[in-house]
Tab-separated table of C-alpha atoms in Angstrom:
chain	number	residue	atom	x	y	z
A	1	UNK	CA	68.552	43.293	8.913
A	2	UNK	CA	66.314	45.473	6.750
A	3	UNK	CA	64.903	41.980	4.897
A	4	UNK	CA	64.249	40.238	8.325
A	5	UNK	CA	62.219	43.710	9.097
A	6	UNK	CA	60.673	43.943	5.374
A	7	UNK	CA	59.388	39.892	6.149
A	8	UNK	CA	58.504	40.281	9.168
A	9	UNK	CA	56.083	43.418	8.432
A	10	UNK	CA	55.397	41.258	5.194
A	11	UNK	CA	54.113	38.256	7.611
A	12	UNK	CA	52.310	40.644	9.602
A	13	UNK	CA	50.603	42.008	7.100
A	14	UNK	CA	49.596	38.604	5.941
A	15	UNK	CA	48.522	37.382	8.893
A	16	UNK	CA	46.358	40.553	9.654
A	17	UNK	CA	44.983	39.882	6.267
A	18	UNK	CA	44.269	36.205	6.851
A	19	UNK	CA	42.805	37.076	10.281
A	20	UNK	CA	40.173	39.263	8.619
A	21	UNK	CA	39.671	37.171	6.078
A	22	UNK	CA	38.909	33.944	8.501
A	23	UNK	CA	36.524	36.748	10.365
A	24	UNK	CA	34.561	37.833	7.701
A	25	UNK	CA	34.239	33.704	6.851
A	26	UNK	CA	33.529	33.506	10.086
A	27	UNK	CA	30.227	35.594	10.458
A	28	UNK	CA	29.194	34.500	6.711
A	29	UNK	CA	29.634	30.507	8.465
A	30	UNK	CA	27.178	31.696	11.388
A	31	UNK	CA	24.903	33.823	9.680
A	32	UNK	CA	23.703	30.487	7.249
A	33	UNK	CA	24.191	28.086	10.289
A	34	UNK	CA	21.456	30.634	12.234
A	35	UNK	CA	19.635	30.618	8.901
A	36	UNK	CA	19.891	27.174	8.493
A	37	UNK	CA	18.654	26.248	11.874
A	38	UNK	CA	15.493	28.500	11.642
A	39	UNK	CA	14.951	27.189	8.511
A	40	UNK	CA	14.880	23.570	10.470
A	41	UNK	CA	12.715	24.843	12.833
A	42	UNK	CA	10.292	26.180	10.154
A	43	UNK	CA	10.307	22.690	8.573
A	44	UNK	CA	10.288	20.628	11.461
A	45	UNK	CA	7.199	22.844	12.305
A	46	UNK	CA	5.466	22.196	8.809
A	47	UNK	CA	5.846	18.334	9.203
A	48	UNK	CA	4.267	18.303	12.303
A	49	UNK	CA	1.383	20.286	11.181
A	50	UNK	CA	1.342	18.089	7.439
A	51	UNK	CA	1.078	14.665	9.907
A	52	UNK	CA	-1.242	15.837	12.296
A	53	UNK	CA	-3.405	16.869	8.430
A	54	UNK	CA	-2.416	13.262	7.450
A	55	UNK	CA	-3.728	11.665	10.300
A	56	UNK	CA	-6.893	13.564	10.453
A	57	UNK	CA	-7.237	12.892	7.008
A	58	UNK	CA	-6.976	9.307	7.034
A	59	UNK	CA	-9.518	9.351	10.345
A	60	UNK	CA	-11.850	11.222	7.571
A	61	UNK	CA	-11.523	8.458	4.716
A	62	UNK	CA	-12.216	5.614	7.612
A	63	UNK	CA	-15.678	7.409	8.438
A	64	UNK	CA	-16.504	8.339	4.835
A	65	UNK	CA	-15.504	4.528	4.359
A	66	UNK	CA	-17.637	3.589	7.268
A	67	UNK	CA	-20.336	5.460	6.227
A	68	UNK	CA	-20.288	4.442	2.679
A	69	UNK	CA	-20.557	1.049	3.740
A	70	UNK	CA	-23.745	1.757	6.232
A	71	UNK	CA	-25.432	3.293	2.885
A	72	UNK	CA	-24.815	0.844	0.548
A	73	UNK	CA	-25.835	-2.205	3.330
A	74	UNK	CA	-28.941	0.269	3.987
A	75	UNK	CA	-29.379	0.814	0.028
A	76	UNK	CA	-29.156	-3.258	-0.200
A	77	UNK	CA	-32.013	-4.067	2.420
A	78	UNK	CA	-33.996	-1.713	1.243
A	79	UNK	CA	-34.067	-2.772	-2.084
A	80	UNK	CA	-34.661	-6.558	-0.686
A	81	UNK	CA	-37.772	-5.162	1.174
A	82	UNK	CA	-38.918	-3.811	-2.027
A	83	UNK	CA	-38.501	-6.929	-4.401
A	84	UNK	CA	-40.188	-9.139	-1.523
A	85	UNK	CA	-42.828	-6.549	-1.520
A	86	UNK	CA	-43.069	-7.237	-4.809
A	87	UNK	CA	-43.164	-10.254	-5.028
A	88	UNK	CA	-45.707	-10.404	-2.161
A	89	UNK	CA	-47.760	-8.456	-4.082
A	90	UNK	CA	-47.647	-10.606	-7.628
A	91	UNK	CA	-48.251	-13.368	-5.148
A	92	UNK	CA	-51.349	-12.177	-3.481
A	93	UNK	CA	-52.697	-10.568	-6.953
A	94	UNK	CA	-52.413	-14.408	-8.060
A	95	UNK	CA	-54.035	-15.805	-4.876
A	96	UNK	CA	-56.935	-13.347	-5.820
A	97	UNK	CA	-57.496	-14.176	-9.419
A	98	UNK	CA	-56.973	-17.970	-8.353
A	99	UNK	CA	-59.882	-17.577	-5.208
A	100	UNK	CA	-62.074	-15.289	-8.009
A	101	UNK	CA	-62.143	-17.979	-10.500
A	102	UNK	CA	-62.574	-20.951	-8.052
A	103	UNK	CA	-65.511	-18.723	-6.923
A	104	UNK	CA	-66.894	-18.024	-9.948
A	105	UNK	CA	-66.597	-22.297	-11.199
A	106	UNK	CA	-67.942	-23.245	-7.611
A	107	UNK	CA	-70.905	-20.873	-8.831
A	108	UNK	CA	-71.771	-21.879	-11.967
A	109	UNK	CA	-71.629	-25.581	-10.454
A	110	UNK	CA	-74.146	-24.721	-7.796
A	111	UNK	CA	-76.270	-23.023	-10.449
A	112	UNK	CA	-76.164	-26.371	-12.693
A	113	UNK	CA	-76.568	-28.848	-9.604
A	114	UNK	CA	-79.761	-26.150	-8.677
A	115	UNK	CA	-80.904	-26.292	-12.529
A	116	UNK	CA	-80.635	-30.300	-12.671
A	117	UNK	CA	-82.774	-30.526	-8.640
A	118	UNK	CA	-85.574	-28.174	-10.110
A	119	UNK	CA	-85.745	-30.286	-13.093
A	120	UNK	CA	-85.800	-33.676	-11.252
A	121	UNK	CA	-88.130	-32.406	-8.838
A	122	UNK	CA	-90.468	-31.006	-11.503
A	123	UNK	CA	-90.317	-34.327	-13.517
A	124	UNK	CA	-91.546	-36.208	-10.129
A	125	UNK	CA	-94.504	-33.913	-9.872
A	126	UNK	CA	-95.459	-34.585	-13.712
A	127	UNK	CA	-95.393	-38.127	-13.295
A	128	UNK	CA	-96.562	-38.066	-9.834
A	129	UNK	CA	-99.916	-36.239	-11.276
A	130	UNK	CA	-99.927	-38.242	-14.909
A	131	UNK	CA	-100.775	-41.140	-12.942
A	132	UNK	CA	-100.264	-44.570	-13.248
A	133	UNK	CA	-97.412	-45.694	-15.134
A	134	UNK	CA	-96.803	-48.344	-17.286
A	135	UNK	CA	-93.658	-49.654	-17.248
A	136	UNK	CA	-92.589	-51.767	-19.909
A	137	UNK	CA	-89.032	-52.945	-21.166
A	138	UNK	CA	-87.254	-50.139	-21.703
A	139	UNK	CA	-88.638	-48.423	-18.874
A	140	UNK	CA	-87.689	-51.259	-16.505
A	141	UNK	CA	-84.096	-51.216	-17.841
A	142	UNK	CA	-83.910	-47.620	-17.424
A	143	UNK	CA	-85.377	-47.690	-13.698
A	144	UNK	CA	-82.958	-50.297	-13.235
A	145	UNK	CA	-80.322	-48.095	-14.681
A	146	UNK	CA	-81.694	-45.101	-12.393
A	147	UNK	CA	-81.940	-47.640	-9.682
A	148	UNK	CA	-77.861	-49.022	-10.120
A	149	UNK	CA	-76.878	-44.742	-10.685
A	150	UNK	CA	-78.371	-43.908	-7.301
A	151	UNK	CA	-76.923	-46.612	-5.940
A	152	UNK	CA	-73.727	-45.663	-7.083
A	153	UNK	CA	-73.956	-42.131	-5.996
A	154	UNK	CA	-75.048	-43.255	-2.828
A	155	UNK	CA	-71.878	-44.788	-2.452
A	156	UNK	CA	-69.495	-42.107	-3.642
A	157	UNK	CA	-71.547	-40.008	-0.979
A	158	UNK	CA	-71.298	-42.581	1.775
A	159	UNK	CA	-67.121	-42.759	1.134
A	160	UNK	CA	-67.527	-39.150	0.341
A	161	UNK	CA	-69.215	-38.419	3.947
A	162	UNK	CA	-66.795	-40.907	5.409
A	163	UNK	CA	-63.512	-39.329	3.768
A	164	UNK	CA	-64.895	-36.315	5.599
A	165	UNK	CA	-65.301	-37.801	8.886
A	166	UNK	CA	-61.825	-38.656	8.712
A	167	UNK	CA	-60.180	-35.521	7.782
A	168	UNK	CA	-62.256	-33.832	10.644
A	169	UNK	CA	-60.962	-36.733	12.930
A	170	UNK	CA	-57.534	-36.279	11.566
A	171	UNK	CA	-57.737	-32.396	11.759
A	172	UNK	CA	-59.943	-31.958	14.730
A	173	UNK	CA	-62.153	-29.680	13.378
A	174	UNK	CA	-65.659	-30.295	12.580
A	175	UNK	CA	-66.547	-26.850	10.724
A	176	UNK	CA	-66.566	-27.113	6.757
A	177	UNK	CA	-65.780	-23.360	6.670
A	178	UNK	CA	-62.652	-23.908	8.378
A	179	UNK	CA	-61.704	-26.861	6.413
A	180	UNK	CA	-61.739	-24.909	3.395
A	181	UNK	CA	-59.798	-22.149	5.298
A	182	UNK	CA	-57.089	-24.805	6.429
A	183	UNK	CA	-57.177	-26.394	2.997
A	184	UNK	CA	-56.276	-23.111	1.310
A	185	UNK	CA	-53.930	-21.757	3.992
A	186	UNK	CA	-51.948	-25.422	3.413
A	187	UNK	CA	-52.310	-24.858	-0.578
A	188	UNK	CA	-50.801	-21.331	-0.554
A	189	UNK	CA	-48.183	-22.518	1.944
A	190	UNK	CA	-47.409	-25.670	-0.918
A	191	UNK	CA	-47.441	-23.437	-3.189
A	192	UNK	CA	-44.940	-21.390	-1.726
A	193	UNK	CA	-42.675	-23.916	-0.419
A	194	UNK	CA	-42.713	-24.759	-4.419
A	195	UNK	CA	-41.564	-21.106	-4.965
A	196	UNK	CA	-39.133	-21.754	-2.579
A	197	UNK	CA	-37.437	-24.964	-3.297
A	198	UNK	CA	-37.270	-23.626	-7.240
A	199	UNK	CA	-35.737	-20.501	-6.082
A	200	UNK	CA	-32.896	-22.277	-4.037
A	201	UNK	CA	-32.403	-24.560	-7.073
A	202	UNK	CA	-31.884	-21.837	-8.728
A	203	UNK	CA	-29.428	-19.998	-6.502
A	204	UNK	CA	-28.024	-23.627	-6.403
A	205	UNK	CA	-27.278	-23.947	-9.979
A	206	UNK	CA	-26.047	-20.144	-9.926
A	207	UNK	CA	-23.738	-21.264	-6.993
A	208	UNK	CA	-22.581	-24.376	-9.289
A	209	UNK	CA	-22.048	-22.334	-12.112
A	210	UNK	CA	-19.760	-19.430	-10.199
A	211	UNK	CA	-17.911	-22.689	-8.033
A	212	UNK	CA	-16.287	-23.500	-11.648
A	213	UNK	CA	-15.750	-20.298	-11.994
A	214	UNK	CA	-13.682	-19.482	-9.534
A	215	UNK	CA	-12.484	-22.733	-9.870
A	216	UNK	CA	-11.226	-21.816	-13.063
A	217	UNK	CA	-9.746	-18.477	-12.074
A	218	UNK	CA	-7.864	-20.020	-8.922
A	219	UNK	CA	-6.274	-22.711	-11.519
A	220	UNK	CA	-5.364	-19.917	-13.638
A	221	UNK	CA	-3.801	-18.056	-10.836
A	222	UNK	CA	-1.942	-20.759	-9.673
A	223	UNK	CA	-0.586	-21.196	-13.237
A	224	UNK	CA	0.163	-17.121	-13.086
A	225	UNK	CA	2.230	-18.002	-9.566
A	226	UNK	CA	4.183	-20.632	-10.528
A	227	UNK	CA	4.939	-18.719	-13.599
A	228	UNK	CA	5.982	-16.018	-11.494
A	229	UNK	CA	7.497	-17.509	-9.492
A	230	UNK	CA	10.114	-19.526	-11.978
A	231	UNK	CA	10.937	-15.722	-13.146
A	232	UNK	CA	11.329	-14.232	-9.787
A	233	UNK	CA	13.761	-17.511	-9.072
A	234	UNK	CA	15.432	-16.727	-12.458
A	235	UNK	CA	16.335	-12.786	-11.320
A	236	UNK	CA	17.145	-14.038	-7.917
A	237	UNK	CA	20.083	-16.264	-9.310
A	238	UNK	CA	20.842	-13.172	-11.720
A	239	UNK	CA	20.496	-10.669	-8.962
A	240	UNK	CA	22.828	-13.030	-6.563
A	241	UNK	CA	25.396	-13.296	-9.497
A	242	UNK	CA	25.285	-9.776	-10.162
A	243	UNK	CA	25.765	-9.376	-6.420
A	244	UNK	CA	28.745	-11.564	-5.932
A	245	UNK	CA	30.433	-9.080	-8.434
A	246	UNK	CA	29.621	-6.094	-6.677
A	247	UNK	CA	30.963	-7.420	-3.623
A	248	UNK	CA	34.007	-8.651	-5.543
A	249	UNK	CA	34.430	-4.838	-6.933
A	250	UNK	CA	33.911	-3.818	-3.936
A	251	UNK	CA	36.832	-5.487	-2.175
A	252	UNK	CA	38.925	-4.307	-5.307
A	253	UNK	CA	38.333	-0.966	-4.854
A	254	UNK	CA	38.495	-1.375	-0.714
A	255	UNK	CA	41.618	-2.912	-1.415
A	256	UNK	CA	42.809	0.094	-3.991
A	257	UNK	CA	41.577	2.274	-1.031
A	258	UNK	CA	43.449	1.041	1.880
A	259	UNK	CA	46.727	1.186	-0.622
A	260	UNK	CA	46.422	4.897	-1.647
A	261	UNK	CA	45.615	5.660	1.842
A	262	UNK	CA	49.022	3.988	3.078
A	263	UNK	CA	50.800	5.561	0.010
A	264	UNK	CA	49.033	9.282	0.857
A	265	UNK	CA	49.972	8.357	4.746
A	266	UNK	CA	53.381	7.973	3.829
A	267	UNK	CA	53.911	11.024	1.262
A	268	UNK	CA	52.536	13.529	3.714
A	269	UNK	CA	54.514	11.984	6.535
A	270	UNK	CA	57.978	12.701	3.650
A	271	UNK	CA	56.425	16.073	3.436
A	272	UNK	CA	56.046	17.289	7.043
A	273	UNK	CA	59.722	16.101	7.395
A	274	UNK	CA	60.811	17.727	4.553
A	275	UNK	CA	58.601	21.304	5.505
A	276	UNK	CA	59.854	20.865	9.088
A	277	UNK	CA	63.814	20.284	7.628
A	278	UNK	CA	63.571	23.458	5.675
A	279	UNK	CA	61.633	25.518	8.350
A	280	UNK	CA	58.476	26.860	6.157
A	281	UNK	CA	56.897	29.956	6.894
A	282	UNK	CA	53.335	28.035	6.842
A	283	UNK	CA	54.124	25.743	10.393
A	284	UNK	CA	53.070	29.044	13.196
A	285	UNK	CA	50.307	30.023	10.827
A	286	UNK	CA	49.099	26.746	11.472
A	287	UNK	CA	49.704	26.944	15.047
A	288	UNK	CA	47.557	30.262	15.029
A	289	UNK	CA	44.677	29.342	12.890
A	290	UNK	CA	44.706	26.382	15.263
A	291	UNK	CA	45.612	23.160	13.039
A	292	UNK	CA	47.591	20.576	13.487
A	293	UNK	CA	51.197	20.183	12.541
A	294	UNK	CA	50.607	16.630	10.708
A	295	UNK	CA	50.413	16.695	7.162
A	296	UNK	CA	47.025	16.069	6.313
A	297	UNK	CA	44.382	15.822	2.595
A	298	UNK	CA	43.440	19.663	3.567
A	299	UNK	CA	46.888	21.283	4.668
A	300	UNK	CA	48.954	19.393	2.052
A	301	UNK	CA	48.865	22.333	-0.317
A	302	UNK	CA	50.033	24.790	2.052
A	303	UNK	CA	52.742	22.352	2.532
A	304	UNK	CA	53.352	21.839	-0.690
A	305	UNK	CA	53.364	26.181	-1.396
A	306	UNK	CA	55.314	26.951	1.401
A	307	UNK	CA	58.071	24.453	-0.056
A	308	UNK	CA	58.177	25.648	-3.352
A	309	UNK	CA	58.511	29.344	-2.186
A	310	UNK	CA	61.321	28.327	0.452
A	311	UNK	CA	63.142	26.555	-2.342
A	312	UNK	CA	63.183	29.634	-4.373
A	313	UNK	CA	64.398	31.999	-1.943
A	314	UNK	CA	66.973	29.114	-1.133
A	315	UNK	CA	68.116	29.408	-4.301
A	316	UNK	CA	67.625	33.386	-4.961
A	317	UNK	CA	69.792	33.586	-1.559
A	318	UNK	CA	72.673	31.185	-2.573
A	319	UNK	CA	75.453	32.152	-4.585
A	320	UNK	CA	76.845	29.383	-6.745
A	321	UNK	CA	80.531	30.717	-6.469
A	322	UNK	CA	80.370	31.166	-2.986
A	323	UNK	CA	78.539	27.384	-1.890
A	324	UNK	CA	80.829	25.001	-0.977
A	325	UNK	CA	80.271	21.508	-1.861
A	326	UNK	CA	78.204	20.328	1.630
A	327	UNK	CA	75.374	23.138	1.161
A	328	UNK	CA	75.111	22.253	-3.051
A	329	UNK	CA	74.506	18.459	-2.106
A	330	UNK	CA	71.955	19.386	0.647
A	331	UNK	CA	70.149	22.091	-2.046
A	332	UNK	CA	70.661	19.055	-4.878
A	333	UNK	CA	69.123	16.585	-2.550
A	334	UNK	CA	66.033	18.856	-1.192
A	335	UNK	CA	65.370	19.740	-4.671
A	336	UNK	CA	65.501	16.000	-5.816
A	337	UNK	CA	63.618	15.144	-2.997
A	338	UNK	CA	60.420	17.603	-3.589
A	339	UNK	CA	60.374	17.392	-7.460
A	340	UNK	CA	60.109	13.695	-6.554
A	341	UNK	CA	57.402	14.035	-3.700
A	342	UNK	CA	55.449	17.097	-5.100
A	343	UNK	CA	53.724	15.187	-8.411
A	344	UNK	CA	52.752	12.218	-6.161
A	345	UNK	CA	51.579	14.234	-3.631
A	346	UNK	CA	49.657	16.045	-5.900
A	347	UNK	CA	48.321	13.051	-7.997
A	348	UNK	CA	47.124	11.622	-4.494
A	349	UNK	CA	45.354	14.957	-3.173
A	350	UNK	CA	43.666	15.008	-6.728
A	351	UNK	CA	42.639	11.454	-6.316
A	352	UNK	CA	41.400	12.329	-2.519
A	353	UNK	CA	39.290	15.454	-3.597
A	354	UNK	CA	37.516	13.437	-6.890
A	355	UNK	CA	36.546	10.149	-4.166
A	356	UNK	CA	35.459	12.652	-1.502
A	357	UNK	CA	33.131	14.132	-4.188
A	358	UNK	CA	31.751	11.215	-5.161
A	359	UNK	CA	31.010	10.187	-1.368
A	360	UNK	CA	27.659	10.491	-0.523
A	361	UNK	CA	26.834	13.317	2.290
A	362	UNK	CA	26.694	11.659	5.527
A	363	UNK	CA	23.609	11.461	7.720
A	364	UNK	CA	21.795	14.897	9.312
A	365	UNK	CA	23.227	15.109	12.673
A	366	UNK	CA	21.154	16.298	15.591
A	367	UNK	CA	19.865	19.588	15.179
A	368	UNK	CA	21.240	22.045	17.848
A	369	UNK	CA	21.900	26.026	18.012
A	370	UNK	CA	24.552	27.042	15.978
A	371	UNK	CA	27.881	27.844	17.228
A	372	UNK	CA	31.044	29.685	16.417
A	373	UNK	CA	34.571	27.535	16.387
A	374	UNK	CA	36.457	30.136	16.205
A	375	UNK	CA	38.852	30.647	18.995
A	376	UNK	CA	38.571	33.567	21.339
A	377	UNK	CA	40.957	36.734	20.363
A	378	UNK	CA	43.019	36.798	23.817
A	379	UNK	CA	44.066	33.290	22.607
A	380	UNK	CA	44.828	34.740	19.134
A	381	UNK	CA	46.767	37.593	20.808
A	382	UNK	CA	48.389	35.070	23.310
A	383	UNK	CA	49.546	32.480	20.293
């Protein structure tokens, strides 16, 4: 009587202990789940306001892009004006020197043609007043020379005049002034259209020369491609054979899996028989914390405790001259039958806890308020 009272107080006291014990873990488990979740709303906070910066950052790079490109377009045509200002320029300086030297040569022509009139016009007064004149041999063949040179530039001035009448016929315009005017606008424009054309050959010959180029480079990067290509083929096939034996481990191991599961399934089935046959202490403290009776990876060791301390008192409580042969065969065979179960089971739990470490953590859930499991105190006091 006194030992049922002295275990009794002794499981009370243990399971006032546990209770507090599961409290104080209890408020430590909701404190850091409150912590926890302010902590995600802190962070969920801080990415909003880091993409709403990331977004109005990238809208900044597109105009500094934008306007970067405006500048440089604007830097490009301006220095195009420039160089055809330029070149305008070198042009027109050359037009000048060209009109001031045709100016000064049409001069110096007029002054000789003036020069050679005076003279011939003095020399017809001299021999006008000498007198008669007395022609003789040489001064016939010269008249006659003078005679057939006159004639001659009588004719270059008759096709000359009628050259003339047919560029003002062809033209329609019968002022010399403009002529000239038309004739030098058409020269300039020649002689620009010769700029021209030897500019585009140029650019023509540049475009030639950068058409082999990039010729060149796209042969060279179709060469690179195929090259790449052959090597990305060659670590495809290694990358396929290398994934044919992953999957092949993995079905090993899947396999190795599903067999310790059925062998854990199976010891912890032998071991809530064999906790339920010898009536452990440990079954209503699982009914009050609120687990379940099966055998499972977490309440195993409880199992497996509660066992080893009902064996002892089992055999602390039975006296070897007083058994009779039925209750030593039942001790023999509950003995035989948990120093048979107990290593495996343990092997298997140690096996469980090392592949749950090495499991990855699953995906965050859904972020919600935190709340308490733990089960109201009437149903503590009621169970």
């Amino acid at each position: 009587m006194l030992k049922e009272c002295a275990s009794e107080l002794t499981n009370q006291s243990m399971v006032a202990q546990l209770e507090n014990r599961l409290d104080t873990a209890m408020k430590k488990f909701n404190a850091a789940n409150s912590d926890n979740y302010t902590m995600r709303l802190q962070i969920d906070c801080l990415l909003r306001d880091r993409q709403f910066f990331n977004t109005m950052w990238r809208k900044q790079l597109r105009r500094l892009m934008a306007g970067k490109a405006q500048l440089l377009e604007l830097v490009e045509q301006a220095i195009g004006a420039h160089e055809l200002r330029e070149e305008s320029c070198a042009r027109l300086h050359a037009l000048r020197e060209q009109a001031a030297q045709q100016y000064r040569k049409h001069c110096l022509e007029v002054r000789e043609l003036q020069r050679q009139l005076e003279h011939s016009v003095k020399l017809e007064q001299f021999l006008r007043t000498k007198g008669t004149v007395r022609l003789t041999a040489a001064d016939a063949r010269a008249e006659a020379r003078r005679q057939h040179r006159s004639e001659l530039e009588a004719h270059a001035y008759n096709n000359h005049l009628n050259i003339l009448d047919a560029i003002k016929e062809f033209t329609g315009e019968q002022e010399l002034c403009r002529l000239r005017q038309e004739f030098t606008r058409r020269e300039e424009e020649n002689y620009a259209l010769f700029n021209y054309v030897n500019e585009l050959h140029a650019e023509l010959t540049a475009l030639a020369d950068s058409v082999n180029q990039l010729n060149d480079a796209i042969d060279d990067e179709k060469a690179k491609h195929e090259a790449r290509m052959y090597k990305q083929q060659d670590s495809v096939e290694a990358l396929r054979g290398e994934l044919a034996q992953l999957r092949a481990a993995r079905e090993r191991a899947q396999l190795h899996c599903a067999t310790s599961e059925h062998a854990l399934d199976t010891l912890l089935r032998r071991v809530r028989e064999l906790a339920q046959s010898c009536e452990c202490e440990s079954l209503p403290l699982l009914k009050l914390v609120g687990g379940a009776l099966d055998a499972s990876a977490s309440s195993a060791r409880l199992y497996l405790t509660s066992l080893e301390h009902r064996l002892r008192e089992t055999v602390d409580l039975i006296k070897m001259d007083e058994v009779n042969p039925l209750q030593l065969n039942l001790v023999a065979m509950i003995s035989e039958m948990y120093t048979s179960v107990c290593p495996s089971v343990r092997q298997v739990l140690q096996r469980h806890a090392e592949a749950k470490a090495r499991t990855p953590p699953p995906a965050r859930r859904a972020r919600r308020a935190p709340h308490s499991p733990r089960p109201p105190r009437a149903m503590l006091a009621h169970a």
